[in-house]
Amino acid sequence: PADAPDAAQALARSAPAPVTDVARLCVCDLLVAQCDANCCCDPDCSADDFSLFTTCSVPVVTGDSQLCSQKAAVYSLDVEANPPERIFKLIDQVNPSIFCIHATNYKQALYLKSPEIPTPENFDRLLDKFGGATFSAEPDSWNLDTDTQNPPDANETYRYEYGVPVQTEDAFLRLPSPVVSSWCSDENPAGFLVNQATKCIRSLSVEKCDSIQALSMLFYINSSILAAVFQVNITVQSIVVQSLNGMRTLLNSSDVLRLPMVLDGLCINAVLGVNYHITHTDTGEIIEAAAAFVLGAISKEALSIEQSFKISFTQENTQPVPLSGNPGYVVGLPVRAGFRPQGYPSPAGFLFAALALSSNKHSQLTILQSTSTQDCLAAQGARAPVLFGYNMISGCKLRITAAMKCQPLAQTLLDVLKGQSFPEYVASFGNSQAQDVLDWVPITQLHISEQMTSNTLQSSCQIPVSLGIEVKWTKYGSLVNPQARIVNVTATITTTTLKQLPSGRERIIPIMSSVVFTDISSPAEPSYKAWPTINIKLPFDFFYPFV
């Protein structure tokens, strides 16, 4: 009939009120208009039927077991009566759990709402809502508390804890990610202090790219983050434009929003990647938020694109320190290092600080970096990070003249070899935190020098000529997935005797730095004994027809 859809919608709107009276609930009433055996709550059973029961199959009937307090219907049999009778009691039951529901104020969850039947009038709307790879399961009328609809109080503070979704004025900060398949879902909230990096596939139509919200910069910066006292706007930190062949160009200005648009059959300014960077205080208050975008062009033949998203958190007045593994070191990543700052004399009460110098801004162990000129004085300040598992060697040449003073020259060479601030400790794991004192290994520094005689004492001096770093590591944890752990680091400075040169003479001395990684893991002992030797001779045609 033509009025069938309207009748279905009217039936959905006039759904019966949910049954919450436990005295009327009966889960064992299976037969229609008949008495179910031993079902003491069956309204079809008479007193004669109850006299034949041996027990009550369902002695207690309750509603939602997660409620803090509710009514409970208790059924039992009085077998001493003649004939036996059913006893019914309605009692107040209290949930002993501290995690209970005080009141069910979302009435729509108490019954199953009939789905909306597609019609020619609502088909396009239903297709837009449910036609994608994912869709939100929340109804439009979701309302748990009327107070949440009001704007936040100006005096209310938002101090986040680890893992709590970052709230915005309309919902939460979204970090699109794949859910079941590789398709993007925009319902993934960004958790506070949870660094994430995701990639997903977004379906699109180039002709309609200017109307797809997920391809626009506004979709990712249009909402303000709820913070202490005020709201933090998401600013645009940088914009990188990517061409069809993959070439990227950094724009000089990021003040102008570039919205997606169709031009000559291409969709330009489409968002290919977003990198959020959140700055917070030590009390969990967000004070700054920025987003770096990668915009690109999409050809008309493309039916989908891959988008990448990333979010990172940094505490104010601190430098972000990248990790080199989780937990063990990864081959090829820098060895993390630090030093004990002033004011912490006790080894159990200090924090390892990041080296803020330009030569070691990421708190890494470094060595001398070779240059094309091979001039040690010109190479001063050029450092190369020590990469875990990579044996390295570098060096330079020093031209010495008779006019050079011994002590300043020795100090200059020591700075060339060790850098301006040589670290005192090395992280034993790739993810060792600064506050975990036991996860840091002290660097043992040794000095090897030649023995000087009394004849050369007045006319010569000792200058450092090499720095050798030996890193001993072991496999830690399970044999299935061992983790690399540094257990000892030794830095050896070798000095040599430099005699006083005659006037007008020069001398060239090679200066060298080296790093050696040594695996000191003990070999795993097999849990079985050696297999016995079986001395047999196979037939000549055993492998026929194979050779």
GROMACS .gro file of N, CA, C and O in nm, residues 461-535:
model
  300
  461CYS      N    1  10.470   1.820   2.539
  461CYS     CA    2  10.343   1.819   2.613
  461CYS      C    3  10.257   1.705   2.561
  461CYS      O    4  10.284   1.650   2.454
  462GLN      N    5  10.152   1.674   2.637
  462GLN     CA    6  10.061   1.566   2.601
  462GLN      C    7   9.936   1.627   2.534
  462GLN      O    8   9.871   1.714   2.590
  463ILE      N    9   9.902   1.575   2.416
  463ILE     CA   10   9.781   1.620   2.346
  463ILE      C   11   9.698   1.497   2.312
  463ILE      O   12   9.751   1.389   2.281
  464PRO      N   13   9.564   1.508   2.321
  464PRO     CA   14   9.478   1.393   2.286
  464PRO      C   15   9.473   1.376   2.134
  464PRO      O   16   9.460   1.473   2.059
  465VAL      N   17   9.482   1.251   2.089
  465VAL     CA   18   9.483   1.224   1.946
  465VAL      C   19   9.372   1.128   1.904
  465VAL      O   20   9.345   1.115   1.782
  466SER      N   21   9.305   1.063   1.997
  466SER     CA   22   9.199   0.969   1.958
  466SER      C   23   9.101   0.952   2.073
  466SER      O   24   9.137   0.966   2.191
  467LEU      N   25   8.975   0.923   2.034
  467LEU     CA   26   8.868   0.890   2.127
  467LEU      C   27   8.804   0.760   2.081
  467LEU      O   28   8.751   0.753   1.969
  468GLY      N   29   8.811   0.660   2.164
  468GLY     CA   30   8.750   0.531   2.131
  468GLY      C   31   8.636   0.500   2.227
  468GLY      O   32   8.655   0.498   2.348
  469ILE      N   33   8.518   0.478   2.171
  469ILE     CA   34   8.400   0.448   2.251
  469ILE      C   35   8.360   0.303   2.225
  469ILE      O   36   8.339   0.264   2.109
  470GLU      N   37   8.350   0.226   2.331
  470GLU     CA   38   8.306   0.088   2.321
  470GLU      C   39   8.172   0.074   2.394
  470GLU      O   40   8.160   0.106   2.512
  471VAL      N   41   8.072   0.028   2.321
  471VAL     CA   42   7.938   0.011   2.375
  471VAL      C   43   7.910  -0.139   2.384
  471VAL      O   44   7.906  -0.208   2.281
  472LYS      N   45   7.892  -0.187   2.505
  472LYS     CA   46   7.860  -0.328   2.525
  472LYS      C   47   7.710  -0.341   2.549
  472LYS      O   48   7.653  -0.270   2.632
  473TRP      N   49   7.648  -0.430   2.474
  473TRP     CA   50   7.503  -0.448   2.484
  473TRP      C   51   7.470  -0.595   2.488
  473TRP      O   52   7.553  -0.681   2.454
  474THR      N   53   7.349  -0.624   2.531
  474THR     CA   54   7.306  -0.763   2.542
  474THR      C   55   7.161  -0.775   2.501
  474THR      O   56   7.087  -0.675   2.496
  475LYS      N   57   7.123  -0.894   2.468
  475LYS     CA   58   6.982  -0.923   2.434
  475LYS      C   59   6.906  -0.948   2.563
  475LYS      O   60   6.944  -1.034   2.642
  476TYR      N   61   6.799  -0.873   2.582
  476TYR     CA   62   6.724  -0.875   2.707
  476TYR      C   63   6.583  -0.924   2.680
  476TYR      O   64   6.520  -0.884   2.582
  477GLY      N   65   6.532  -1.009   2.769
  477GLY     CA   66   6.393  -1.053   2.759
  477GLY      C   67   6.380  -1.188   2.693
  477GLY      O   68   6.469  -1.274   2.700
  478SER      N   69   6.268  -1.207   2.623
  478SER     CA   70   6.235  -1.336   2.564
  478SER      C   71   6.325  -1.367   2.445
  478SER      O   72   6.369  -1.277   2.372
  479LEU      N   73   6.350  -1.496   2.423
  479LEU     CA   74   6.428  -1.538   2.307
  479LEU      C   75   6.350  -1.518   2.178
  479LEU      O   76   6.409  -1.505   2.071
  480VAL      N   77   6.217  -1.515   2.188
  480VAL     CA   78   6.135  -1.495   2.069
  480VAL      C   79   6.147  -1.353   2.018
  480VAL      O   80   6.156  -1.329   1.898
  481ASN      N   81   6.149  -1.257   2.110
  481ASN     CA   82   6.157  -1.115   2.073
  481ASN      C   83   6.255  -1.045   2.165
  481ASN      O   84   6.217  -0.966   2.251
  482PRO      N   85   6.385  -1.070   2.150
  482PRO     CA   86   6.483  -1.009   2.240
  482PRO      C   87   6.494  -0.859   2.216
  482PRO      O   88   6.481  -0.811   2.103
  483GLN      N   89   6.520  -0.786   2.323
  483GLN     CA   90   6.535  -0.642   2.317
  483GLN      C   91   6.679  -0.604   2.345
  483GLN      O   92   6.743  -0.659   2.437
  484ALA      N   93   6.733  -0.510   2.267
  484ALA     CA   94   6.871  -0.467   2.283
  484ALA      C   95   6.883  -0.372   2.401
  484ALA      O   96   6.811  -0.272   2.410
  485ARG      N   97   6.974  -0.402   2.491
  485ARG     CA   98   6.994  -0.323   2.612
  485ARG      C   99   7.143  -0.295   2.630
  485ARG      O  100   7.226  -0.386   2.625
  486ILE      N  101   7.175  -0.167   2.650
  486ILE     CA  102   7.314  -0.127   2.673
  486ILE      C  103   7.347  -0.149   2.821
  486ILE      O  104   7.273  -0.104   2.910
  487VAL      N  105   7.459  -0.217   2.846
  487VAL     CA  106   7.497  -0.248   2.984
  487VAL      C  107   7.626  -0.178   3.025
  487VAL      O  108   7.654  -0.164   3.145
  488ASN      N  109   7.707  -0.134   2.930
  488ASN     CA  110   7.834  -0.070   2.965
  488ASN      C  111   7.882   0.017   2.850
  488ASN      O  112   7.872  -0.024   2.733
  489VAL      N  113   7.935   0.134   2.883
  489VAL     CA  114   7.992   0.225   2.784
  489VAL      C  115   8.125   0.275   2.838
  489VAL      O  116   8.133   0.324   2.952
  490THR      N  117   8.229   0.263   2.757
  490THR     CA  118   8.364   0.306   2.796
  490THR      C  119   8.416   0.401   2.690
  490THR      O  120   8.415   0.370   2.570
  491ALA      N  121   8.461   0.520   2.733
  491ALA     CA  122   8.521   0.619   2.643
  491ALA      C  123   8.669   0.633   2.681
  491ALA      O  124   8.701   0.670   2.795
  492THR      N  125   8.755   0.602   2.587
  492THR     CA  126   8.900   0.603   2.612
  492THR      C  127   8.965   0.714   2.533
  492THR      O  128   8.954   0.718   2.409
  493ILE      N  129   9.033   0.805   2.602
  493ILE     CA  130   9.109   0.912   2.539
  493ILE      C  131   9.257   0.872   2.537
  493ILE      O  132   9.315   0.839   2.642
  494THR      N  133   9.314   0.872   2.419
  494THR     CA  134   9.456   0.839   2.404
  494THR      C  135   9.532   0.967   2.373
  494THR      O  136   9.495   1.042   2.281
  495THR      N  137   9.636   0.991   2.450
  495THR     CA  138   9.721   1.110   2.431
  495THR      C  139   9.859   1.066   2.384
  495THR      O  140   9.902   0.952   2.406
  496THR      N  141   9.925   1.157   2.320
  496THR     CA  142  10.060   1.131   2.272
  496THR      C  143  10.149   1.249   2.308
  496THR      O  144  10.101   1.359   2.337
  497THR      N  145  10.279   1.224   2.306
  497THR     CA  146  10.376   1.327   2.342
  497THR      C  147  10.410   1.410   2.220
  497THR      O  148  10.446   1.357   2.115
  498LEU      N  149  10.395   1.541   2.232
  498LEU     CA  150  10.427   1.634   2.125
  498LEU      C  151  10.550   1.714   2.167
  498LEU      O  152  10.545   1.792   2.262
  499LYS      N  153  10.658   1.693   2.095
  499LYS     CA  154  10.781   1.765   2.125
  499LYS      C  155  10.776   1.905   2.064
  499LYS      O  156  10.705   1.930   1.967
  500GLN      N  157  10.853   1.993   2.123
  500GLN     CA  158  10.859   2.130   2.075
  500GLN      C  159  10.926   2.133   1.937
  500GLN      O  160  11.035   2.080   1.917
  501LEU      N  161  10.859   2.196   1.840
  501LEU     CA  162  10.911   2.203   1.703
  501LEU      C  163  11.008   2.320   1.690
  501LEU      O  164  10.988   2.426   1.753
  502PRO      N  165  11.108   2.303   1.608
  502PRO     CA  166  11.196   2.417   1.580
  502PRO      C  167  11.120   2.528   1.507
  502PRO      O  168  11.017   2.505   1.446
  503SER      N  169  11.170   2.646   1.514
  503SER     CA  170  11.104   2.760   1.450
  503SER      C  171  11.099   2.740   1.300
  503SER      O  172  11.198   2.702   1.235
  504GLY      N  173  10.978   2.765   1.243
  504GLY     CA  174  10.959   2.752   1.099
  504GLY      C  175  10.920   2.613   1.054
  504GLY      O  176  10.892   2.594   0.935
  505ARG      N  177  10.916   2.516   1.143
  505ARG     CA  178  10.880   2.380   1.108
  505ARG      C  179  10.732   2.355   1.136
  505ARG      O  180  10.671   2.416   1.224
  506GLU      N  181  10.671   2.261   1.058
  506GLU     CA  182  10.531   2.221   1.076
  506GLU      C  183  10.522   2.070   1.086
  506GLU      O  184  10.611   1.998   1.039
  507ARG      N  185  10.409   2.026   1.144
  507ARG     CA  186  10.388   1.883   1.158
  507ARG      C  187  10.238   1.855   1.150
  507ARG      O  188  10.157   1.931   1.201
  508ILE      N  189  10.202   1.749   1.079
  508ILE     CA  190  10.061   1.710   1.063
  508ILE      C  191  10.036   1.584   1.146
  508ILE      O  192  10.106   1.483   1.130
  509ILE      N  193   9.933   1.592   1.234
  509ILE     CA  194   9.899   1.480   1.322
  509ILE      C  195   9.756   1.435   1.291
  509ILE      O  196   9.665   1.518   1.286
  510PRO      N  197   9.733   1.305   1.270
  510PRO     CA  198   9.596   1.257   1.248
  510PRO      C  199   9.520   1.245   1.382
  510PRO      O  200   9.575   1.196   1.481
  511ILE      N  201   9.395   1.290   1.384
  511ILE     CA  202   9.306   1.280   1.500
  511ILE      C  203   9.191   1.187   1.461
  511ILE      O  204   9.131   1.204   1.353
  512MET      N  205   9.157   1.093   1.547
  512MET     CA  206   9.061   0.990   1.510
  512MET      C  207   8.961   0.965   1.623
  512MET      O  208   8.996   0.970   1.741
  513SER      N  209   8.836   0.940   1.582
  513SER     CA  210   8.730   0.896   1.674
  513SER      C  211   8.670   0.767   1.620
  513SER      O  212   8.657   0.750   1.498
  514SER      N  213   8.631   0.679   1.710
  514SER     CA  214   8.575   0.551   1.667
  514SER      C  215   8.473   0.503   1.769
  514SER      O  216   8.478   0.538   1.888
  515VAL      N  217   8.377   0.423   1.721
  515VAL     CA  218   8.274   0.362   1.805
  515VAL      C  219   8.265   0.215   1.767
  515VAL      O  220   8.255   0.182   1.648
  516VAL      N  221   8.265   0.129   1.867
  516VAL     CA  222   8.256  -0.015   1.845
  516VAL      C  223   8.143  -0.069   1.934
  516VAL      O  224   8.140  -0.040   2.055
  517PHE      N  225   8.053  -0.146   1.875
  517PHE     CA  226   7.946  -0.212   1.950
  517PHE      C  227   7.981  -0.359   1.967
  517PHE      O  228   8.014  -0.427   1.869
  518THR      N  229   7.971  -0.406   2.092
  518THR     CA  230   8.008  -0.543   2.125
  518THR      C  231   7.887  -0.613   2.188
  518THR      O  232   7.833  -0.565   2.289
  519ASP      N  233   7.847  -0.724   2.128
  519ASP     CA  234   7.737  -0.804   2.181
  519ASP      C  235   7.794  -0.902   2.282
  519ASP      O  236   7.873  -0.991   2.247
  520ILE      N  237   7.756  -0.885   2.409
  520ILE     CA  238   7.807  -0.972   2.514
  520ILE      C  239   7.701  -1.070   2.561
  520ILE      O  240   7.713  -1.127   2.671
  521SER      N  241   7.599  -1.090   2.480
  521SER     CA  242   7.494  -1.184   2.519
  521SER      C  243   7.551  -1.325   2.523
  521SER      O  244   7.625  -1.367   2.433
  522SER      N  245   7.517  -1.398   2.627
  522SER     CA  246   7.558  -1.537   2.636
  522SER      C  247   7.470  -1.620   2.544
  522SER      O  248   7.348  -1.599   2.536
  523PRO      N  249   7.526  -1.714   2.470
  523PRO     CA  250   7.444  -1.795   2.379
  523PRO      C  251   7.341  -1.876   2.455
  523PRO      O  252   7.366  -1.924   2.566
  524ALA      N  253   7.224  -1.888   2.395
  524ALA     CA  254   7.117  -1.964   2.459
  524ALA      C  255   7.152  -2.112   2.460
  524ALA      O  256   7.191  -2.169   2.358
  525GLU      N  257   7.139  -2.173   2.577
  525GLU     CA  258   7.167  -2.315   2.590
  525GLU      C  259   7.046  -2.396   2.546
  525GLU      O  260   6.933  -2.370   2.591
  526PRO      N  261   7.065  -2.494   2.457
  526PRO     CA  262   6.950  -2.574   2.414
  526PRO      C  263   6.896  -2.658   2.528
  526PRO      O  264   6.969  -2.700   2.618
  527SER      N  265   6.765  -2.679   2.528
  527SER     CA  266   6.700  -2.757   2.632
  527SER      C  267   6.700  -2.906   2.601
  527SER      O  268   6.636  -2.983   2.671
  528TYR      N  269   6.770  -2.947   2.496
  528TYR     CA  270   6.774  -3.088   2.460
  528TYR      C  271   6.920  -3.131   2.445
  528TYR      O  272   7.008  -3.049   2.423
  529LYS      N  273   6.944  -3.256   2.457
  529LYS     CA  274   7.078  -3.309   2.438
  529LYS      C  275   7.104  -3.331   2.289
  529LYS      O  276   7.014  -3.322   2.207
  530ALA      N  277   7.229  -3.355   2.257
  530ALA     CA  278   7.266  -3.376   2.117
  530ALA      C  279   7.194  -3.499   2.063
  530ALA      O  280   7.179  -3.600   2.131
  531TRP      N  281   7.148  -3.485   1.939
  531TRP     CA  282   7.077  -3.596   1.877
  531TRP      C  283   7.174  -3.712   1.851
  531TRP      O  284   7.289  -3.690   1.816
  532PRO      N  285   7.127  -3.832   1.869
  532PRO     CA  286   7.217  -3.946   1.841
  532PRO      C  287   7.243  -3.959   1.692
  532PRO      O  288   7.161  -3.924   1.608
  533THR      N  289   7.360  -4.009   1.658
  533THR     CA  290   7.398  -4.031   1.519
  533THR      C  291   7.342  -4.165   1.470
  533THR      O  292   7.359  -4.268   1.536
  534ILE      N  293   7.275  -4.160   1.357
  534ILE     CA  294   7.218  -4.281   1.298
  534ILE      C  295   7.300  -4.316   1.174
  534ILE      O  296   7.302  -4.239   1.076
  535ASN      N  297   7.368  -4.425   1.179
  535ASN     CA  298   7.457  -4.465   1.071
  535ASN      C  299   7.383  -4.563   0.980
  535ASN      O  300   7.380  -4.684   1.005
   0.00000   0.00000   0.00000
